[in-house]
């Protein structure tokens, strides 16, 4: 999704557009960290196979390392994914609606997501704090678990902020239905997650 | 309120939210959390909900998903698809509907490095459709064979959706991946047969290609198959020989594709970055829906929905075969309105225990149900692969693509009928390779 700018008198999107662009850069950084984590898992996987096959030697704590790393790519790019509208949904009904009615329904859907993610942030933060205070570690390599658990509330908080931006974007569209779409996911039918979208 | 009633109300609430366009992951998480809090109280409900996201997404088995997704994106950016289509085209040009048949086998080949149907359809819409149109092929046939060929990615390993199925129903991912191989190949052959029959009946749909290729040209073009054979070798061989986990075989296959791209100087840093970022985006989508659905499933468990449904299904005064057909028909209809991953994740927690209680093989059912939901990528109104092809080629109207895919849908239904009649087609390879 491109970050679009708008300058029309109805529904002036200047500040929102700028904020969206700035926040997109933050999301990109976290998504990049997630991407690096995937590459890391690939590298460690290859190294493990080569070492095991050629030298009959296994990386100490290999499974623990992979499992703890997984939290990085399971959560940190959730906001980035929401920006592109890649999270799965059924948009058949929404796509039948037009103009303001469509924006109202989209806005309600975002509010439901905001509530769900807000409760999850609270719940996963508690879970992280319990792990941090008890200092629990993995069984094999005795690696500390809390840094991995911290990824969950971080990723979800980033997602919540993106959803909040979506909410503001839709409220603006409800007020000015014909204004340019800013800070909202692609319209229904536009987010297939293929190779088609450009990269912001 | 009775727990079962709460479960039913929660399920209806989830359906309403999903229909309203709330993203499946957020709808499932919201209903699941509220249900758990209502049934177990705030501290316990929140405690369970807070534990699931990390605990359920950091299983080693799931780490295979980003590897499989990465292979597909790397292969795409490395330009492997072009070589593949070129080779298939040269070998099959003289068959009736040769270019369309070549497209089917090239997509089957790409399916061996790609785990996602829509990505495969998007790639070949760019590569194969222009060639077919240049030789005077019917637009409907050209677009439809790309959309249908894309669905092969979900059966031929590596397949993301089979991994997801394995994780939800707690079956061996390796066994599922191996089981998808023969059904994938059979599907490709039946698609090709459907094209040939169609062109024989109506030769105007695909004028014969007059170009002739020498054996040498064909063999040179066949170099395009090598990367695919490497990846198939790593994924299938690694799992078969037992010296690699699915994640490790995926990692090695991705490494091989990356090395080939570097050796051929076909991928710059920019493309490599894009492949990684797109992998991260698709991966997080799948992981989000997994943990959210598992919160909802925990709620369903407390409400006793699965047990109640299983008991009801088993007690039905119908032969188990009829019950199976009814379940498959429900999937077929549901799939017309929902994405494959979303539909599987929403239904399997309830349907799967009932299927096992009826005595059906879990691996066999996985292949059948994945094949079925893939058909739904072709059927209106939300046949995603048709939308993807239309997105790449807006000059071919959507209704024409939908009209063009019906022969492939019929071919798919025939293939499913075959797998139901002779389940050994599906179970033979995993049993032979990995034991009973």
mmCIF file of C-alpha atoms in Angstrom, chain B residues 127-333:
data_model
loop_
_atom_site.group_PDB
_atom_site.id
_atom_site.type_symbol
_atom_site.label_atom_id
_atom_site.label_comp_id
_atom_site.label_asym_id
_atom_site.label_seq_id
_atom_site.Cartn_x
_atom_site.Cartn_y
_atom_site.Cartn_z
ATOM 1 C CA UNK B 127 4.326 -15.305 -17.557
ATOM 2 C CA UNK B 128 1.933 -17.711 -19.279
ATOM 3 C CA UNK B 129 -1.135 -15.664 -20.252
ATOM 4 C CA UNK B 130 0.708 -13.289 -22.640
ATOM 5 C CA UNK B 131 2.186 -16.290 -24.491
ATOM 6 C CA UNK B 132 -1.160 -18.040 -24.783
ATOM 7 C CA UNK B 133 -2.928 -14.916 -26.032
ATOM 8 C CA UNK B 134 -0.140 -14.314 -28.545
ATOM 9 C CA UNK B 135 -0.906 -17.695 -30.119
ATOM 10 C CA UNK B 136 -4.632 -16.942 -30.302
ATOM 11 C CA UNK B 137 -5.782 -18.919 -27.250
ATOM 12 C CA UNK B 138 -9.240 -18.227 -25.867
ATOM 13 C CA UNK B 139 -8.975 -15.713 -23.016
ATOM 14 C CA UNK B 140 -11.191 -17.794 -20.764
ATOM 15 C CA UNK B 141 -9.027 -20.878 -21.198
ATOM 16 C CA UNK B 142 -5.785 -18.935 -20.709
ATOM 17 C CA UNK B 143 -6.931 -17.234 -17.507
ATOM 18 C CA UNK B 144 -8.705 -20.275 -16.090
ATOM 19 C CA UNK B 145 -5.790 -22.672 -16.489
ATOM 20 C CA UNK B 146 -3.541 -20.255 -14.580
ATOM 21 C CA UNK B 147 -6.116 -19.881 -11.790
ATOM 22 C CA UNK B 148 -6.597 -23.659 -11.592
ATOM 23 C CA UNK B 149 -2.881 -24.442 -11.864
ATOM 24 C CA UNK B 150 -2.274 -22.179 -8.871
ATOM 25 C CA UNK B 151 -4.276 -24.491 -6.619
ATOM 26 C CA UNK B 152 -1.708 -27.267 -7.121
ATOM 27 C CA UNK B 153 0.623 -25.421 -4.733
ATOM 28 C CA UNK B 154 -1.524 -26.406 -1.786
ATOM 29 C CA UNK B 155 -1.083 -30.137 -2.368
ATOM 30 C CA UNK B 156 2.376 -30.574 -3.840
ATOM 31 C CA UNK B 157 4.923 -30.144 -1.028
ATOM 32 C CA UNK B 158 5.970 -27.706 0.346
ATOM 33 C CA UNK B 159 2.402 -26.705 1.205
ATOM 34 C CA UNK B 160 1.660 -24.096 3.848
ATOM 35 C CA UNK B 161 -1.971 -25.105 4.205
ATOM 36 C CA UNK B 162 -1.130 -28.763 4.859
ATOM 37 C CA UNK B 163 1.240 -27.644 7.629
ATOM 38 C CA UNK B 164 -1.553 -25.543 9.123
ATOM 39 C CA UNK B 165 -3.930 -28.499 8.931
ATOM 40 C CA UNK B 166 -1.339 -30.696 10.637
ATOM 41 C CA UNK B 167 -0.860 -28.173 13.426
ATOM 42 C CA UNK B 168 -4.585 -27.702 14.089
ATOM 43 C CA UNK B 169 -5.431 -31.400 14.173
ATOM 44 C CA UNK B 170 -2.090 -32.438 15.733
ATOM 45 C CA UNK B 171 -1.116 -34.867 12.974
ATOM 46 C CA UNK B 172 2.376 -35.501 11.563
ATOM 47 C CA UNK B 173 3.319 -32.622 9.258
ATOM 48 C CA UNK B 174 5.914 -34.787 7.469
ATOM 49 C CA UNK B 175 3.321 -37.485 6.729
ATOM 50 C CA UNK B 176 0.848 -34.894 5.424
ATOM 51 C CA UNK B 177 3.431 -33.294 3.158
ATOM 52 C CA UNK B 178 4.405 -36.656 1.671
ATOM 53 C CA UNK B 179 0.706 -37.575 1.289
ATOM 54 C CA UNK B 180 0.045 -34.461 -0.820
ATOM 55 C CA UNK B 181 2.544 -35.398 -3.516
ATOM 56 C CA UNK B 182 0.661 -38.043 -5.545
ATOM 57 C CA UNK B 183 -2.753 -36.305 -5.299
ATOM 58 C CA UNK B 184 -1.036 -33.122 -6.543
ATOM 59 C CA UNK B 185 0.458 -34.915 -9.536
ATOM 60 C CA UNK B 186 -2.872 -36.644 -10.301
ATOM 61 C CA UNK B 187 -4.656 -33.284 -10.128
ATOM 62 C CA UNK B 188 -2.183 -31.820 -12.630
ATOM 63 C CA UNK B 189 -2.663 -34.762 -15.022
ATOM 64 C CA UNK B 190 -6.455 -34.526 -14.773
ATOM 65 C CA UNK B 191 -6.306 -30.756 -15.399
ATOM 66 C CA UNK B 192 -4.183 -31.418 -18.492
ATOM 67 C CA UNK B 193 -6.651 -34.071 -19.668
ATOM 68 C CA UNK B 194 -9.533 -31.619 -19.148
ATOM 69 C CA UNK B 195 -7.741 -29.052 -21.330
ATOM 70 C CA UNK B 196 -6.972 -31.588 -24.086
ATOM 71 C CA UNK B 197 -10.583 -32.846 -24.157
ATOM 72 C CA UNK B 198 -11.906 -29.303 -24.231
ATOM 73 C CA UNK B 199 -9.606 -28.307 -27.083
ATOM 74 C CA UNK B 200 -10.423 -31.502 -29.013
ATOM 75 C CA UNK B 201 -14.127 -30.604 -28.757
ATOM 76 C CA UNK B 202 -13.574 -26.970 -29.613
ATOM 77 C CA UNK B 203 -10.232 -26.569 -31.464
ATOM 78 C CA UNK B 204 -10.773 -22.825 -31.900
ATOM 79 C CA UNK B 205 -10.063 -22.327 -28.191
ATOM 80 C CA UNK B 206 -6.389 -23.147 -28.714
ATOM 81 C CA UNK B 207 -5.006 -22.939 -32.269
ATOM 82 C CA UNK B 208 -2.110 -25.375 -32.820
ATOM 83 C CA UNK B 209 1.329 -23.868 -32.221
ATOM 84 C CA UNK B 210 3.278 -24.074 -35.461
ATOM 85 C CA UNK B 211 6.679 -23.509 -33.859
ATOM 86 C CA UNK B 212 8.941 -26.572 -33.890
ATOM 87 C CA UNK B 213 11.688 -27.225 -31.384
ATOM 88 C CA UNK B 214 14.648 -29.552 -31.841
ATOM 89 C CA UNK B 215 15.524 -32.100 -29.184
ATOM 90 C CA UNK B 216 18.598 -30.051 -28.372
ATOM 91 C CA UNK B 217 16.471 -26.939 -27.776
ATOM 92 C CA UNK B 218 14.183 -28.940 -25.546
ATOM 93 C CA UNK B 219 17.057 -30.359 -23.525
ATOM 94 C CA UNK B 220 18.689 -26.956 -23.122
ATOM 95 C CA UNK B 221 15.365 -25.506 -21.946
ATOM 96 C CA UNK B 222 15.016 -28.377 -19.468
ATOM 97 C CA UNK B 223 17.752 -26.823 -17.368
ATOM 98 C CA UNK B 224 14.868 -24.783 -15.974
ATOM 99 C CA UNK B 225 13.729 -27.907 -14.139
ATOM 100 C CA UNK B 226 16.954 -28.396 -12.160
ATOM 101 C CA UNK B 227 16.277 -25.949 -9.343
ATOM 102 C CA UNK B 228 12.878 -27.549 -8.859
ATOM 103 C CA UNK B 229 14.340 -31.046 -8.721
ATOM 104 C CA UNK B 230 16.838 -29.860 -6.098
ATOM 105 C CA UNK B 231 14.085 -28.435 -3.921
ATOM 106 C CA UNK B 232 11.853 -31.519 -4.318
ATOM 107 C CA UNK B 233 14.861 -33.662 -3.482
ATOM 108 C CA UNK B 234 15.584 -31.707 -0.303
ATOM 109 C CA UNK B 235 12.012 -31.530 0.935
ATOM 110 C CA UNK B 236 10.889 -35.064 0.089
ATOM 111 C CA UNK B 237 14.284 -36.730 0.508
ATOM 112 C CA UNK B 238 15.030 -34.999 3.802
ATOM 113 C CA UNK B 239 11.738 -36.050 5.330
ATOM 114 C CA UNK B 240 11.879 -39.543 3.806
ATOM 115 C CA UNK B 241 15.381 -40.345 4.963
ATOM 116 C CA UNK B 242 14.620 -38.928 8.377
ATOM 117 C CA UNK B 243 17.851 -36.932 8.575
ATOM 118 C CA UNK B 244 16.098 -33.593 8.345
ATOM 119 C CA UNK B 245 13.023 -32.184 10.040
ATOM 120 C CA UNK B 246 10.547 -30.396 7.725
ATOM 121 C CA UNK B 247 11.960 -27.055 8.985
ATOM 122 C CA UNK B 248 15.516 -28.094 8.199
ATOM 123 C CA UNK B 249 14.605 -29.397 4.748
ATOM 124 C CA UNK B 250 12.742 -26.121 4.112
ATOM 125 C CA UNK B 251 15.752 -24.103 5.303
ATOM 126 C CA UNK B 252 18.143 -26.089 3.075
ATOM 127 C CA UNK B 253 15.825 -25.804 0.064
ATOM 128 C CA UNK B 254 15.564 -22.023 0.604
ATOM 129 C CA UNK B 255 19.363 -21.892 0.872
ATOM 130 C CA UNK B 256 19.737 -23.797 -2.419
ATOM 131 C CA UNK B 257 17.324 -21.481 -4.242
ATOM 132 C CA UNK B 258 19.158 -18.461 -2.813
ATOM 133 C CA UNK B 259 22.541 -19.804 -3.938
ATOM 134 C CA UNK B 260 21.177 -20.477 -7.437
ATOM 135 C CA UNK B 261 19.803 -16.963 -7.653
ATOM 136 C CA UNK B 262 23.164 -15.541 -6.588
ATOM 137 C CA UNK B 263 25.074 -17.809 -8.989
ATOM 138 C CA UNK B 264 22.866 -16.772 -11.908
ATOM 139 C CA UNK B 265 23.101 -13.108 -10.828
ATOM 140 C CA UNK B 266 19.322 -12.916 -11.037
ATOM 141 C CA UNK B 267 18.557 -11.473 -7.632
ATOM 142 C CA UNK B 268 19.792 -8.162 -6.305
ATOM 143 C CA UNK B 269 19.770 -7.029 -2.672
ATOM 144 C CA UNK B 270 16.480 -5.232 -3.306
ATOM 145 C CA UNK B 271 14.718 -8.399 -4.494
ATOM 146 C CA UNK B 272 16.214 -10.391 -1.644
ATOM 147 C CA UNK B 273 14.898 -7.829 0.845
ATOM 148 C CA UNK B 274 11.461 -7.918 -0.780
ATOM 149 C CA UNK B 275 11.360 -11.729 -0.603
ATOM 150 C CA UNK B 276 12.198 -11.604 3.119
ATOM 151 C CA UNK B 277 9.715 -8.812 3.899
ATOM 152 C CA UNK B 278 6.887 -10.535 2.007
ATOM 153 C CA UNK B 279 7.704 -13.754 3.840
ATOM 154 C CA UNK B 280 7.517 -11.881 7.164
ATOM 155 C CA UNK B 281 4.145 -10.407 6.206
ATOM 156 C CA UNK B 282 2.549 -13.708 5.198
ATOM 157 C CA UNK B 283 4.107 -15.522 8.172
ATOM 158 C CA UNK B 284 2.748 -13.116 10.768
ATOM 159 C CA UNK B 285 -0.694 -13.338 9.185
ATOM 160 C CA UNK B 286 -0.720 -17.119 9.617
ATOM 161 C CA UNK B 287 0.699 -17.013 13.157
ATOM 162 C CA UNK B 288 -1.807 -14.356 14.250
ATOM 163 C CA UNK B 289 -4.748 -16.407 13.042
ATOM 164 C CA UNK B 290 -3.306 -19.544 14.639
ATOM 165 C CA UNK B 291 -2.998 -18.134 18.164
ATOM 166 C CA UNK B 292 -6.292 -16.229 17.928
ATOM 167 C CA UNK B 293 -8.167 -19.320 16.771
ATOM 168 C CA UNK B 294 -6.572 -21.387 19.522
ATOM 169 C CA UNK B 295 -7.939 -18.926 22.119
ATOM 170 C CA UNK B 296 -11.366 -19.419 20.563
ATOM 171 C CA UNK B 297 -10.877 -23.198 20.481
ATOM 172 C CA UNK B 298 -9.977 -23.188 24.195
ATOM 173 C CA UNK B 299 -13.270 -21.387 24.839
ATOM 174 C CA UNK B 300 -15.133 -23.962 22.713
ATOM 175 C CA UNK B 301 -13.428 -26.691 24.729
ATOM 176 C CA UNK B 302 -14.671 -25.248 28.041
ATOM 177 C CA UNK B 303 -18.137 -24.927 26.509
ATOM 178 C CA UNK B 304 -18.020 -28.570 25.390
ATOM 179 C CA UNK B 305 -18.927 -27.775 21.787
ATOM 180 C CA UNK B 306 -16.550 -30.251 20.131
ATOM 181 C CA UNK B 307 -17.694 -33.152 22.293
ATOM 182 C CA UNK B 308 -21.353 -32.300 21.757
ATOM 183 C CA UNK B 309 -20.915 -32.009 17.989
ATOM 184 C CA UNK B 310 -18.949 -35.264 17.819
ATOM 185 C CA UNK B 311 -21.653 -37.073 19.805
ATOM 186 C CA UNK B 312 -24.374 -35.652 17.600
ATOM 187 C CA UNK B 313 -22.611 -36.603 14.359
ATOM 188 C CA UNK B 314 -21.853 -40.153 15.485
ATOM 189 C CA UNK B 315 -25.446 -40.662 16.624
ATOM 190 C CA UNK B 316 -26.928 -39.509 13.294
ATOM 191 C CA UNK B 317 -29.009 -42.298 11.756
ATOM 192 C CA UNK B 318 -27.095 -42.068 8.480
ATOM 193 C CA UNK B 319 -24.303 -44.143 6.916
ATOM 194 C CA UNK B 320 -20.900 -42.569 7.658
ATOM 195 C CA UNK B 321 -20.304 -42.111 3.933
ATOM 196 C CA UNK B 322 -23.405 -39.897 3.678
ATOM 197 C CA UNK B 323 -22.257 -37.867 6.702
ATOM 198 C CA UNK B 324 -18.862 -37.402 5.032
ATOM 199 C CA UNK B 325 -20.530 -36.195 1.829
ATOM 200 C CA UNK B 326 -22.677 -33.750 3.834
ATOM 201 C CA UNK B 327 -19.571 -32.386 5.602
ATOM 202 C CA UNK B 328 -17.749 -32.035 2.267
ATOM 203 C CA UNK B 329 -20.783 -30.313 0.744
ATOM 204 C CA UNK B 330 -20.803 -27.850 3.674
ATOM 205 C CA UNK B 331 -17.102 -27.127 3.010
ATOM 206 C CA UNK B 332 -17.832 -26.627 -0.679
ATOM 207 C CA UNK B 333 -20.566 -24.072 0.061
#
